[in-house]
mmCIF file of C-alpha atoms (C1' of nucleotides) in Angstrom:
data_model
loop_
_atom_site.group_PDB
_atom_site.id
_atom_site.type_symbol
_atom_site.label_atom_id
_atom_site.label_comp_id
_atom_site.label_asym_id
_atom_site.label_seq_id
_atom_site.Cartn_x
_atom_site.Cartn_y
_atom_site.Cartn_z
ATOM 1 C CA MET A 572 110.468 82.063 99.379
ATOM 2 C CA LYS A 573 108.438 85.307 99.549
ATOM 3 C CA ILE A 574 105.017 85.326 101.121
ATOM 4 C CA THR A 575 102.705 88.382 101.111
ATOM 5 C CA THR A 576 99.565 89.355 102.956
ATOM 6 C CA TRP A 577 97.241 92.011 101.519
ATOM 7 C CA ASN A 578 93.791 93.112 102.484
ATOM 8 C CA VAL A 579 92.532 94.332 99.070
ATOM 9 C CA ASN A 580 89.136 95.662 100.192
ATOM 10 C CA SER A 581 87.237 93.946 97.287
ATOM 11 C CA LEU A 582 89.093 91.878 94.752
ATOM 12 C CA THR A 583 86.634 92.987 92.091
ATOM 13 C CA ALA A 584 87.572 96.618 92.644
ATOM 14 C CA ARG A 585 91.276 95.804 93.096
ATOM 15 C CA LEU A 586 92.037 93.079 90.564
ATOM 16 C CA GLN A 587 94.159 95.378 88.335
ATOM 17 C CA HIS A 588 96.137 96.571 91.345
ATOM 18 C CA VAL A 589 96.829 92.985 92.385
ATOM 19 C CA LEU A 590 97.940 92.074 88.848
ATOM 20 C CA ASP A 591 100.129 95.206 88.568
ATOM 21 C CA TRP A 592 101.638 94.539 91.974
ATOM 22 C CA VAL A 593 102.592 90.915 91.381
ATOM 23 C CA ALA A 594 104.023 91.853 87.979
ATOM 24 C CA ALA A 595 106.458 94.137 89.839
ATOM 25 C CA ASN A 596 106.714 91.919 92.915
ATOM 26 C CA PRO A 597 106.610 88.281 91.822
ATOM 27 C CA VAL A 598 106.219 86.790 95.300
ATOM 28 C CA ASP A 599 105.715 83.024 95.655
ATOM 29 C CA VAL A 600 102.574 83.120 97.745
ATOM 30 C CA LEU A 601 99.968 85.885 97.956
ATOM 31 C CA CYS A 602 97.388 85.792 100.737
ATOM 32 C CA LEU A 603 94.408 88.064 100.247
ATOM 33 C CA GLN A 604 91.656 89.232 102.604
ATOM 34 C CA GLU A 605 88.344 90.987 102.066
ATOM 35 C CA LEU A 606 87.678 89.489 98.666
ATOM 36 C CA LYS A 607 84.049 90.549 98.989
ATOM 37 C CA LEU A 608 83.024 88.061 96.319
ATOM 38 C CA THR A 609 81.724 84.508 96.078
ATOM 39 C CA ASP A 610 83.960 81.628 94.882
ATOM 40 C CA ASP A 611 82.307 81.574 91.454
ATOM 41 C CA LYS A 612 83.254 85.230 90.890
ATOM 42 C CA PHE A 613 86.942 84.668 91.744
ATOM 43 C CA PRO A 614 89.119 85.700 88.713
ATOM 44 C CA LEU A 615 90.924 82.346 88.471
ATOM 45 C CA GLU A 616 92.014 82.810 84.905
ATOM 46 C CA ALA A 617 93.581 86.257 85.358
ATOM 47 C CA ILE A 618 95.333 85.084 88.555
ATOM 48 C CA ARG A 619 96.579 81.951 86.802
ATOM 49 C CA GLU A 620 97.976 83.985 83.915
ATOM 50 C CA ALA A 621 99.698 86.208 86.443
ATOM 51 C CA GLY A 622 101.704 83.169 87.588
ATOM 52 C CA TYR A 623 99.567 81.699 90.338
ATOM 53 C CA PRO A 624 98.008 78.433 89.066
ATOM 54 C CA HIS A 625 97.340 77.122 92.574
ATOM 55 C CA CYS A 626 94.567 78.935 94.424
ATOM 56 C CA ALA A 627 92.713 78.172 97.622
ATOM 57 C CA VAL A 628 89.628 80.398 97.775
ATOM 58 C CA PHE A 629 87.079 80.874 100.538
ATOM 59 C CA GLY A 630 84.805 83.646 99.336
ATOM 60 C CA GLN A 631 81.660 85.284 100.623
ATOM 61 C CA LYS A 632 79.217 87.733 99.168
ATOM 62 C CA THR A 633 79.682 91.450 100.108
ATOM 63 C CA TYR A 634 81.898 90.905 103.122
ATOM 64 C CA ASN A 635 84.981 88.968 104.208
ATOM 65 C CA GLY A 636 86.469 86.290 101.958
ATOM 66 C CA VAL A 637 90.095 85.082 101.932
ATOM 67 C CA ALA A 638 92.398 83.316 99.454
ATOM 68 C CA ILE A 639 95.891 81.851 99.103
ATOM 69 C CA LEU A 640 97.450 82.245 95.666
ATOM 70 C CA SER A 641 100.593 80.201 95.004
ATOM 71 C CA ARG A 642 103.137 79.447 92.325
ATOM 72 C CA THR A 643 103.704 75.961 93.801
ATOM 73 C CA PRO A 644 101.080 73.326 94.619
ATOM 74 C CA LEU A 645 98.842 73.607 97.703
ATOM 75 C CA ARG A 646 97.461 70.725 99.659
ATOM 76 C CA ASP A 647 95.374 70.014 102.789
ATOM 77 C CA ILE A 648 93.261 73.119 102.302
ATOM 78 C CA ALA A 649 91.107 73.956 105.323
ATOM 79 C CA LYS A 650 88.469 76.627 105.686
ATOM 80 C CA ASN A 651 87.627 78.594 108.804
ATOM 81 C CA ILE A 652 88.565 77.576 112.389
ATOM 82 C CA ALA A 653 88.073 73.898 113.174
ATOM 83 C CA GLY A 654 85.734 73.633 116.096
ATOM 84 C CA PHE A 655 84.514 77.231 115.878
ATOM 85 C CA GLU A 656 81.180 77.881 114.194
ATOM 86 C CA ASP A 657 81.405 81.021 112.044
ATOM 87 C CA GLU A 658 79.059 82.405 109.443
ATOM 88 C CA HIS A 659 81.907 84.545 108.056
ATOM 89 C CA SER A 660 84.607 83.374 105.640
ATOM 90 C CA ARG A 661 87.612 84.531 107.590
ATOM 91 C CA VAL A 662 90.306 81.848 107.569
ATOM 92 C CA ILE A 663 91.864 79.626 104.930
ATOM 93 C CA ALA A 664 94.859 77.374 105.495
ATOM 94 C CA ALA A 665 97.034 75.313 103.106
ATOM 95 C CA THR A 666 100.330 73.532 103.013
ATOM 96 C CA VAL A 667 102.579 75.152 100.429
ATOM 97 C CA GLU A 668 105.218 73.121 98.604
ATOM 98 C CA ALA A 669 108.573 74.780 99.044
ATOM 99 C CA PRO A 670 112.078 73.685 98.009
ATOM 100 C CA GLN A 671 113.556 74.212 101.473
ATOM 101 C CA GLY A 672 110.637 72.386 103.107
ATOM 102 C CA ASP A 673 106.894 72.670 102.965
ATOM 103 C CA LEU A 674 105.166 75.441 104.908
ATOM 104 C CA ARG A 675 101.769 75.546 106.581
ATOM 105 C CA VAL A 676 100.185 78.879 105.820
ATOM 106 C CA ILE A 677 97.140 80.177 107.772
ATOM 107 C CA ASN A 678 95.603 83.273 106.241
ATOM 108 C CA GLY A 679 93.118 85.182 108.412
ATOM 109 C CA TYR A 680 90.865 88.161 108.173
ATOM 110 C CA PHE A 681 90.446 88.786 111.884
ATOM 111 C CA VAL A 682 87.268 90.277 113.254
ATOM 112 C CA ASN A 683 87.248 94.081 113.391
ATOM 113 C CA GLY A 684 85.272 94.329 116.618
ATOM 114 C CA GLN A 685 83.884 97.882 116.061
ATOM 115 C CA ALA A 686 84.139 99.136 119.681
ATOM 116 C CA PRO A 687 84.953 97.698 123.128
ATOM 117 C CA GLY A 688 81.775 96.591 124.884
ATOM 118 C CA SER A 689 79.861 96.035 121.627
ATOM 119 C CA GLU A 690 78.438 92.734 120.474
ATOM 120 C CA LYS A 691 80.975 92.706 117.643
ATOM 121 C CA PHE A 692 83.771 93.113 120.169
ATOM 122 C CA ALA A 693 82.502 90.090 122.100
ATOM 123 C CA TYR A 694 82.521 88.171 118.794
ATOM 124 C CA LYS A 695 86.106 89.296 118.185
ATOM 125 C CA MET A 696 87.176 87.989 121.616
ATOM 126 C CA SER A 697 85.497 84.629 121.203
ATOM 127 C CA TRP A 698 86.846 84.340 117.643
ATOM 128 C CA LEU A 699 90.363 85.077 118.851
ATOM 129 C CA GLY A 700 89.928 82.398 121.516
ATOM 130 C CA GLY A 701 88.919 79.860 118.861
ATOM 131 C CA LEU A 702 91.789 80.901 116.625
ATOM 132 C CA ASN A 703 94.309 80.444 119.464
ATOM 133 C CA ALA A 704 93.229 76.839 120.078
ATOM 134 C CA TYR A 705 93.212 76.122 116.341
ATOM 135 C CA VAL A 706 96.697 77.547 115.763
ATOM 136 C CA CYS A 707 98.040 75.617 118.779
ATOM 137 C CA GLU A 708 96.773 72.373 117.221
ATOM 138 C CA GLU A 709 98.010 73.260 113.752
ATOM 139 C CA LEU A 710 101.469 74.000 115.226
ATOM 140 C CA ARG A 711 101.550 70.514 116.663
ATOM 141 C CA GLN A 712 100.909 68.995 113.227
ATOM 142 C CA HIS A 713 102.899 71.522 111.216
ATOM 143 C CA PRO A 714 105.942 72.906 113.048
ATOM 144 C CA ARG A 715 106.909 75.044 110.033
ATOM 145 C CA LEU A 716 103.963 77.409 110.176
ATOM 146 C CA VAL A 717 103.152 80.974 109.068
ATOM 147 C CA LEU A 718 100.134 82.834 110.484
ATOM 148 C CA LEU A 719 99.424 85.982 108.554
ATOM 149 C CA GLY A 720 96.712 88.357 107.549
ATOM 150 C CA ASP A 721 94.705 91.362 108.687
ATOM 151 C CA PHE A 722 94.790 90.920 112.454
ATOM 152 C CA ASN A 723 92.888 94.155 113.236
ATOM 153 C CA ILE A 724 95.158 94.533 116.250
ATOM 154 C CA ALA A 725 97.891 97.149 116.696
ATOM 155 C CA PRO A 726 100.150 95.055 119.016
ATOM 156 C CA GLU A 727 102.076 97.926 120.627
ATOM 157 C CA ASP A 728 101.886 101.698 121.008
ATOM 158 C CA ARG A 729 104.509 102.144 118.296
ATOM 159 C CA ASP A 730 102.100 100.440 115.888
ATOM 160 C CA SER A 731 99.665 103.366 116.059
ATOM 161 C CA TRP A 732 99.941 106.955 114.799
ATOM 162 C CA ASP A 733 98.184 108.182 117.996
ATOM 163 C CA PRO A 734 98.620 105.648 120.834
ATOM 164 C CA ASP A 735 97.539 108.109 123.521
ATOM 165 C CA GLY A 736 94.561 109.593 121.743
ATOM 166 C CA LEU A 737 93.383 106.135 120.713
ATOM 167 C CA ARG A 738 94.136 104.352 123.963
ATOM 168 C CA ASP A 739 91.662 101.594 124.724
ATOM 169 C CA THR A 740 89.813 102.158 121.483
ATOM 170 C CA ILE A 741 89.355 99.403 118.915
ATOM 171 C CA HIS A 742 92.666 97.785 117.774
ATOM 172 C CA HIS A 743 94.336 99.274 120.830
ATOM 173 C CA THR A 744 92.627 97.587 123.773
ATOM 174 C CA ARG A 745 94.461 95.561 126.402
ATOM 175 C CA GLU A 746 92.243 92.521 125.595
ATOM 176 C CA GLU A 747 93.153 92.605 121.888
ATOM 177 C CA ARG A 748 96.836 93.011 122.652
ATOM 178 C CA GLU A 749 96.720 90.139 125.165
ATOM 179 C CA HIS A 750 95.313 87.953 122.436
ATOM 180 C CA PHE A 751 98.154 88.936 120.159
ATOM 181 C CA GLN A 752 100.655 88.085 122.955
ATOM 182 C CA ARG A 753 98.908 84.712 123.432
ATOM 183 C CA LEU A 754 99.612 83.900 119.768
ATOM 184 C CA LEU A 755 103.255 84.789 120.302
ATOM 185 C CA GLY A 756 103.165 82.582 123.391
ATOM 186 C CA LEU A 757 102.406 79.618 121.189
ATOM 187 C CA GLY A 758 105.897 79.977 119.799
ATOM 188 C CA LEU A 759 105.252 82.470 117.002
ATOM 189 C CA CYS A 760 107.191 85.636 116.353
ATOM 190 C CA ASP A 761 106.313 88.863 114.620
ATOM 191 C CA SER A 762 108.618 88.681 111.625
ATOM 192 C CA PHE A 763 108.399 92.492 111.064
ATOM 193 C CA ARG A 764 110.066 93.112 114.447
ATOM 194 C CA LEU A 765 113.006 90.762 113.673
ATOM 195 C CA PHE A 766 114.451 93.621 111.664
ATOM 196 C CA GLU A 767 115.125 97.303 112.140
ATOM 197 C CA GLN A 768 112.184 99.216 110.734
ATOM 198 C CA PRO A 769 111.412 102.884 110.124
ATOM 199 C CA GLU A 770 109.525 104.618 112.945
ATOM 200 C CA LYS A 771 105.808 105.042 112.312
ATOM 201 C CA SER A 772 105.589 102.001 110.059
ATOM 202 C CA PHE A 773 101.961 101.295 109.336
ATOM 203 C CA SER A 774 100.014 98.929 107.077
ATOM 204 C CA TRP A 775 96.613 100.637 107.048
ATOM 205 C CA TRP A 776 95.517 104.268 106.677
ATOM 206 C CA ASP A 777 91.987 105.674 106.820
ATOM 207 C CA TYR A 778 90.583 106.806 103.493
ATOM 208 C CA ARG A 779 89.207 109.907 105.275
ATOM 209 C CA MET A 780 90.887 113.068 106.485
ATOM 210 C CA LEU A 781 94.016 112.549 104.320
ATOM 211 C CA GLY A 782 95.005 109.649 106.534
ATOM 212 C CA TYR A 783 97.691 108.349 104.233
ATOM 213 C CA GLN A 784 99.115 111.786 103.346
ATOM 214 C CA LYS A 785 99.478 112.558 107.050
ATOM 215 C CA ASN A 786 100.717 109.034 107.835
ATOM 216 C CA ARG A 787 97.932 108.603 110.327
ATOM 217 C CA GLY A 788 97.888 104.862 110.214
ATOM 218 C CA LEU A 789 98.060 101.591 112.168
ATOM 219 C CA ARG A 790 100.161 98.454 111.777
ATOM 220 C CA ILE A 791 97.479 95.800 111.887
ATOM 221 C CA ASP A 792 98.571 93.427 109.105
ATOM 222 C CA HIS A 793 101.075 90.867 110.412
ATOM 223 C CA ILE A 794 103.143 87.877 109.497
ATOM 224 C CA LEU A 795 103.957 85.562 112.396
ATOM 225 C CA VAL A 796 106.391 82.680 111.904
ATOM 226 C CA SER A 797 106.950 79.600 114.049
ATOM 227 C CA GLU A 798 110.155 78.934 115.921
ATOM 228 C CA PRO A 799 111.743 76.474 113.361
ATOM 229 C CA LEU A 800 111.355 79.235 110.711
ATOM 230 C CA ARG A 801 112.554 82.167 112.782
ATOM 231 C CA ALA A 802 116.267 81.842 112.058
ATOM 232 C CA HIS A 803 115.580 81.521 108.360
ATOM 233 C CA VAL A 804 113.618 84.738 107.948
ATOM 234 C CA LYS A 805 115.655 87.032 105.673
ATOM 235 C CA GLY A 806 113.441 90.079 105.769
ATOM 236 C CA CYS A 807 110.003 91.601 106.280
ATOM 237 C CA GLY A 808 108.598 94.861 104.983
ATOM 238 C CA ILE A 809 105.561 96.943 104.150
ATOM 239 C CA ASP A 810 105.201 98.212 100.556
ATOM 240 C CA ARG A 811 103.469 101.600 100.626
ATOM 241 C CA VAL A 812 103.684 102.024 96.833
ATOM 242 C CA PRO A 813 100.214 100.641 95.944
ATOM 243 C CA ARG A 814 98.606 102.816 98.648
ATOM 244 C CA LYS A 815 99.592 105.782 96.449
ATOM 245 C CA TRP A 816 97.897 104.435 93.348
ATOM 246 C CA LYS A 817 94.465 105.690 92.172
ATOM 247 C CA GLN A 818 91.539 104.113 94.118
ATOM 248 C CA PRO A 819 93.809 102.042 96.356
ATOM 249 C CA SER A 820 92.992 99.548 99.074
ATOM 250 C CA ASP A 821 93.276 101.147 102.479
ATOM 251 C CA HIS A 822 95.810 98.392 103.368
ATOM 252 C CA ALA A 823 99.339 97.958 102.072
ATOM 253 C CA PRO A 824 100.894 94.563 101.232
ATOM 254 C CA VAL A 825 103.284 93.114 103.806
ATOM 255 C CA THR A 826 105.937 90.615 102.614
ATOM 256 C CA VAL A 827 108.198 88.175 104.424
ATOM 257 C CA GLU A 828 111.146 86.391 102.859
ATOM 258 C CA ILE A 829 111.977 83.021 104.356
ATOM 259 C "C1'" DA B 255 80.680 115.460 115.105
ATOM 260 C "C1'" DT B 256 75.729 109.709 114.534
ATOM 261 C "C1'" DG B 257 81.170 113.424 110.190
ATOM 262 C "C1'" DA B 258 84.906 112.397 106.714
ATOM 263 C "C1'" DC B 259 86.018 107.779 102.265
ATOM 264 C "C1'" DG B 260 85.209 103.715 99.752
ATOM 265 C "C1'" DC B 261 82.828 99.401 98.665
ATOM 266 C "C1'" DA B 262 78.750 96.626 98.466
ATOM 267 C "C1'" DT B 263 73.829 96.038 97.677
ATOM 268 C "C1'" DC B 264 68.047 94.187 93.106
ATOM 269 C "C1'" DG B 265 69.148 100.375 91.969
ATOM 270 C "C1'" DA B 266 68.987 104.728 97.079
ATOM 271 C "C1'" DA B 267 70.008 104.953 101.372
ATOM 272 C "C1'" DT B 268 72.308 102.141 104.423
ATOM 273 C "C1'" DG B 269 75.692 98.750 106.601
ATOM 274 C "C1'" DC B 270 80.239 98.141 107.382
ATOM 275 C "C1'" DG B 271 85.055 98.768 107.726
ATOM 276 C "C1'" DA B 272 89.147 100.438 111.088
#
DNA sequence: ATGACGCATCGAATGCGA
Protein backbone atom coordinates (compact mmCIF):
# COMPACT_ATOMS: atom_id res chain seq x y z
CA MET A 1 0.00 0.00 0.00
CA LYS A 2 1.41 3.38 -1.06
CA ILE A 3 0.53 6.53 0.82
CA THR A 4 1.55 10.03 -0.28
CA THR A 5 1.61 13.44 1.35
CA TRP A 6 1.66 16.56 -0.80
CA ASN A 7 1.20 20.22 0.04
CA VAL A 8 -0.26 21.47 -3.24
CA ASN A 9 -0.45 25.21 -2.38
CA SER A 10 -4.02 25.61 -3.71
CA LEU A 11 -5.86 22.65 -5.19
CA THR A 12 -7.61 25.01 -7.59
CA ALA A 13 -4.28 26.11 -9.04
CA ARG A 14 -2.80 22.59 -8.87
CA LEU A 15 -5.62 20.22 -9.86
CA GLN A 16 -4.08 19.33 -13.22
CA HIS A 17 -0.72 18.61 -11.57
CA VAL A 18 -2.42 16.33 -9.06
CA LEU A 19 -4.29 14.49 -11.83
CA ASP A 20 -1.14 14.16 -13.94
CA TRP A 21 0.87 12.96 -10.94
CA VAL A 22 -1.56 10.24 -9.85
CA ALA A 23 -1.89 9.07 -13.45
CA ALA A 24 1.86 8.36 -13.38
CA ASN A 25 1.95 7.39 -9.68
CA PRO A 26 -1.24 5.50 -8.85
CA VAL A 27 -0.76 5.52 -5.08
CA ASP A 28 -3.50 4.09 -2.87
CA VAL A 29 -3.94 7.08 -0.58
CA LEU A 30 -3.13 10.73 -1.35
CA CYS A 31 -3.09 13.21 1.51
CA LEU A 32 -3.19 16.86 0.50
CA GLN A 33 -2.55 20.09 2.39
CA GLU A 34 -3.19 23.75 1.65
CA LEU A 35 -6.28 23.13 -0.45
CA LYS A 36 -7.17 26.83 -0.08
CA LEU A 37 -10.77 26.11 -0.99
CA THR A 38 -14.06 25.37 0.74
CA ASP A 39 -15.60 21.89 0.73
CA ASP A 40 -18.19 22.86 -1.89
CA LYS A 41 -15.39 23.80 -4.30
CA PHE A 42 -13.55 20.48 -3.90
CA PRO A 43 -13.27 18.80 -7.35
CA LEU A 44 -14.86 15.50 -6.21
CA GLU A 45 -15.78 14.37 -9.71
CA ALA A 46 -12.33 14.82 -11.25
CA ILE A 47 -10.71 13.13 -8.24
CA ARG A 48 -13.19 10.25 -8.42
CA GLU A 49 -12.50 9.75 -12.13
CA ALA A 50 -8.79 9.71 -11.33
CA GLY A 51 -9.42 6.61 -9.21
CA TYR A 52 -10.17 8.03 -5.77
CA PRO A 53 -13.87 7.55 -5.02
CA HIS A 54 -13.39 7.89 -1.26
CA CYS A 55 -12.54 11.39 -0.06
CA ALA A 56 -12.42 12.98 3.36
CA VAL A 57 -12.28 16.75 2.92
CA PHE A 58 -11.81 19.52 5.45
CA GLY A 59 -11.53 22.71 3.47
CA GLN A 60 -11.26 26.39 4.28
CA LYS A 61 -11.47 29.55 2.25
CA THR A 62 -8.15 31.13 1.17
CA TYR A 63 -5.88 29.33 3.66
CA ASN A 64 -5.22 25.85 5.03
CA GLY A 65 -7.52 22.94 4.12
CA VAL A 66 -6.62 19.23 4.12
CA ALA A 67 -7.98 16.08 2.47
CA ILE A 68 -7.47 12.31 2.30
CA LEU A 69 -8.13 10.74 -1.10
CA SER A 70 -8.40 6.96 -1.18
CA ARG A 71 -8.98 4.07 -3.55
CA THR A 72 -10.45 2.01 -0.69
CA PRO A 73 -13.21 3.03 1.74
CA LEU A 74 -12.59 5.44 4.61
CA ARG A 75 -14.35 5.39 7.96
CA ASP A 76 -14.33 7.21 11.30
CA ILE A 77 -13.38 10.53 9.71
CA ALA A 78 -12.35 13.14 12.26
CA LYS A 79 -11.56 16.81 11.71
CA ASN A 80 -9.00 18.89 13.58
CA ILE A 81 -7.51 18.00 16.96
CA ALA A 82 -9.98 16.67 19.51
CA GLY A 83 -9.86 18.91 22.57
CA PHE A 84 -8.00 21.73 20.82
CA GLU A 85 -10.01 24.71 19.61
CA ASP A 86 -8.76 25.83 16.22
CA GLU A 87 -10.20 28.22 13.68
CA HIS A 88 -8.00 26.72 10.97
CA SER A 89 -8.69 23.52 9.00
CA ARG A 90 -5.40 21.76 9.61
CA VAL A 91 -6.01 18.11 10.46
CA ILE A 92 -8.11 15.31 9.03
CA ALA A 93 -7.97 11.69 10.12
CA ALA A 94 -9.55 8.54 8.73
CA THR A 95 -9.26 4.78 8.94
CA VAL A 96 -8.28 3.36 5.56
CA GLU A 97 -9.34 -0.14 4.58
CA ALA A 98 -6.27 -2.11 3.59
CA PRO A 99 -5.87 -5.79 2.65
CA GLN A 100 -3.01 -6.36 5.12
CA GLY A 101 -4.93 -4.59 7.88
CA ASP A 102 -6.66 -1.25 8.25
CA LEU A 103 -4.56 1.86 8.85
CA ARG A 104 -5.33 4.99 10.81
CA VAL A 105 -4.10 7.96 8.79
CA ILE A 106 -3.73 11.44 10.33
CA ASN A 107 -3.03 14.14 7.79
CA GLY A 108 -1.82 17.48 9.14
CA TYR A 109 -0.93 20.91 7.84
CA PHE A 110 1.16 22.02 10.79
CA VAL A 111 1.34 25.67 11.77
CA ASN A 112 4.10 27.63 10.04
CA GLY A 113 4.93 29.85 13.01
CA GLN A 114 6.51 32.74 11.06
CA ALA A 115 9.33 33.58 13.51
CA PRO A 116 10.41 32.59 17.00
CA GLY A 117 8.94 34.96 19.57
CA SER A 118 5.98 35.91 17.38
CA GLU A 119 2.33 35.32 18.24
CA LYS A 120 2.18 32.79 15.41
CA PHE A 121 5.11 30.91 16.90
CA ALA A 122 3.29 30.71 20.24
CA TYR A 123 0.27 29.33 18.35
CA LYS A 124 2.55 26.77 16.69
CA MET A 125 3.85 25.60 20.07
CA SER A 126 0.42 25.28 21.60
CA TRP A 127 -0.90 23.57 18.47
CA LEU A 128 1.97 21.06 18.60
CA GLY A 129 1.15 20.40 22.26
CA GLY A 130 -2.46 19.68 21.38
CA LEU A 131 -1.43 17.46 18.49
CA ASN A 132 0.89 15.41 20.69
CA ALA A 133 -1.87 14.59 23.17
CA TYR A 134 -4.25 13.81 20.32
CA VAL A 135 -1.84 11.47 18.54
CA CYS A 136 -1.05 9.76 21.85
CA GLU A 137 -4.75 8.98 22.31
CA GLU A 138 -5.24 7.95 18.67
CA LEU A 139 -2.31 5.54 19.00
CA ARG A 140 -4.02 3.89 21.93
CA GLN A 141 -7.11 3.25 19.83
CA HIS A 142 -5.30 2.58 16.55
CA PRO A 143 -1.91 0.90 16.94
CA ARG A 144 -1.45 0.79 13.16
CA LEU A 145 -1.12 4.53 12.62
CA VAL A 146 0.46 6.87 10.08
CA LEU A 147 0.99 10.56 10.89
CA LEU A 148 1.92 12.53 7.84
CA GLY A 149 1.77 15.94 6.25
CA ASP A 150 3.50 19.29 6.07
CA PHE A 151 5.12 19.46 9.52
CA ASN A 152 6.85 22.79 8.93
CA ILE A 153 9.77 21.43 10.95
CA ALA A 154 13.21 20.48 9.63
CA PRO A 155 14.00 17.78 12.23
CA GLU A 156 17.78 17.78 11.93
CA ASP A 157 20.57 19.90 10.44
CA ARG A 158 20.83 17.55 7.47
CA ASP A 159 17.21 18.45 6.64
CA SER A 160 18.19 22.03 5.77
CA TRP A 161 20.24 23.46 2.91
CA ASP A 162 21.87 25.96 5.33
CA PRO A 163 21.67 24.67 8.90
CA ASP A 164 24.24 27.15 10.23
CA GLY A 165 22.96 30.25 8.46
CA LEU A 166 19.39 29.37 9.42
CA ARG A 167 20.11 28.19 12.95
CA ASP A 168 17.29 29.04 15.38
CA THR A 169 15.17 30.51 12.61
CA ILE A 170 11.70 29.17 11.83
CA HIS A 171 11.60 25.40 11.09
CA HIS A 172 15.03 25.07 12.73
CA THR A 173 14.45 26.05 16.36
CA ARG A 174 15.21 23.80 19.30
CA GLU A 175 11.57 24.06 20.44
CA GLU A 176 10.21 22.85 17.10
CA ARG A 177 12.71 20.02 16.94
CA GLU A 178 11.85 18.97 20.48
CA HIS A 179 8.22 18.72 19.46
CA PHE A 180 9.21 16.51 16.54
CA GLN A 181 11.20 14.29 18.93
CA ARG A 182 8.21 14.13 21.28
CA LEU A 183 6.15 12.69 18.44
CA LEU A 184 8.85 10.09 17.82
CA GLY A 185 8.77 9.43 21.57
CA LEU A 186 5.16 8.30 21.27
CA GLY A 187 6.45 5.33 19.30
CA LEU A 188 6.51 6.79 15.81
CA CYS A 189 9.40 6.66 13.40
CA ASP A 190 10.42 8.85 10.47
CA SER A 191 9.94 6.41 7.59
CA PHE A 192 12.24 8.46 5.32
CA ARG A 193 15.20 7.75 7.61
CA LEU A 194 14.58 4.00 7.64
CA PHE A 195 16.34 3.95 4.29
CA GLU A 196 19.52 5.27 2.78
CA GLN A 197 18.75 8.60 1.15
CA PRO A 198 20.68 11.02 -1.03
CA GLU A 199 22.39 13.87 0.83
CA LYS A 200 20.55 17.17 0.71
CA SER A 201 17.14 15.53 0.30
CA PHE A 202 14.48 18.21 0.60
CA SER A 203 10.71 18.39 0.14
CA TRP A 204 10.26 22.17 -0.15
CA TRP A 205 12.11 24.88 -2.04
CA ASP A 206 11.44 28.63 -2.01
CA TYR A 207 9.89 30.01 -5.18
CA ARG A 208 12.29 32.94 -4.93
CA MET A 209 15.98 33.25 -5.73
CA LEU A 210 16.09 30.08 -7.85
CA GLY A 211 15.64 28.03 -4.69
CA TYR A 212 14.90 24.79 -6.49
CA GLN A 213 17.57 25.20 -9.15
CA LYS A 214 20.17 25.72 -6.42
CA ASN A 215 18.63 22.98 -4.24
CA ARG A 216 18.18 25.46 -1.42
CA GLY A 217 15.45 23.56 0.32
CA LEU A 218 14.16 22.03 3.52
CA ARG A 219 12.80 18.60 4.39
CA ILE A 220 9.63 19.55 6.22
CA ASP A 221 7.09 17.07 4.80
CA HIS A 222 7.16 13.84 6.74
CA ILE A 223 5.57 10.42 7.08
CA LEU A 224 5.78 8.89 10.56
CA VAL A 225 4.68 5.30 11.14
CA SER A 226 3.83 3.54 14.39
CA GLU A 227 5.88 0.69 15.82
CA PRO A 228 3.67 -2.18 14.53
CA LEU A 229 4.08 -0.84 10.97
CA ARG A 230 7.80 -0.10 11.10
CA ALA A 231 9.04 -3.53 10.06
CA HIS A 232 6.61 -3.55 7.12
CA VAL A 233 7.76 -0.30 5.54
CA LYS A 234 9.24 -1.15 2.13
CA GLY A 235 10.39 2.31 1.09
CA CYS A 236 10.00 6.06 1.38
CA GLY A 237 10.99 8.74 -1.09
CA ILE A 238 10.55 12.28 -2.32
CA ASP A 239 9.48 12.82 -5.93
CA ARG A 240 11.11 15.99 -7.26
CA VAL A 241 9.63 15.61 -10.74
CA PRO A 242 6.47 17.75 -10.29
CA ARG A 243 8.59 20.54 -8.75
CA LYS A 244 10.10 20.93 -12.24
CA TRP A 245 6.74 21.32 -13.96
CA LYS A 246 5.37 24.72 -15.00
CA GLN A 247 3.80 26.66 -12.10
CA PRO A 248 4.52 23.98 -9.52
CA SER A 249 3.67 23.72 -5.86
CA ASP A 250 6.69 24.71 -3.75
CA HIS A 251 6.42 21.28 -2.07
CA ALA A 252 7.20 17.87 -3.54
CA PRO A 253 5.13 14.74 -2.87
CA VAL A 254 6.56 12.24 -0.38
CA THR A 255 5.48 8.59 -0.61
CA VAL A 256 5.77 5.64 1.74
CA GLU A 257 5.17 2.02 0.80
CA ILE A 258 3.91 -0.21 3.58
C1' DA B 1 16.99 44.25 2.18
C1' DT B 2 10.14 45.51 5.32
C1' DG B 3 13.32 42.19 -1.10
C1' DA B 4 12.70 38.07 -4.19
C1' DC B 5 7.72 34.22 -5.98
C1' DG B 6 3.15 32.56 -6.02
C1' DC B 7 -1.61 32.30 -4.46
C1' DA B 8 -5.71 34.34 -2.60
C1' DT B 9 -8.96 38.16 -2.17
C1' DC B 10 -15.40 41.60 -4.22
C1' DG B 11 -11.02 43.66 -8.39
C1' DA B 12 -5.45 46.61 -6.11
C1' DA B 13 -2.63 46.36 -2.71
C1' DT B 14 -2.01 43.36 0.89
C1' DG B 15 -1.66 39.03 3.87
C1' DC B 16 0.58 34.92 4.07
C1' DG B 17 3.54 31.18 3.26
C1' DA B 18 8.45 28.94 4.67
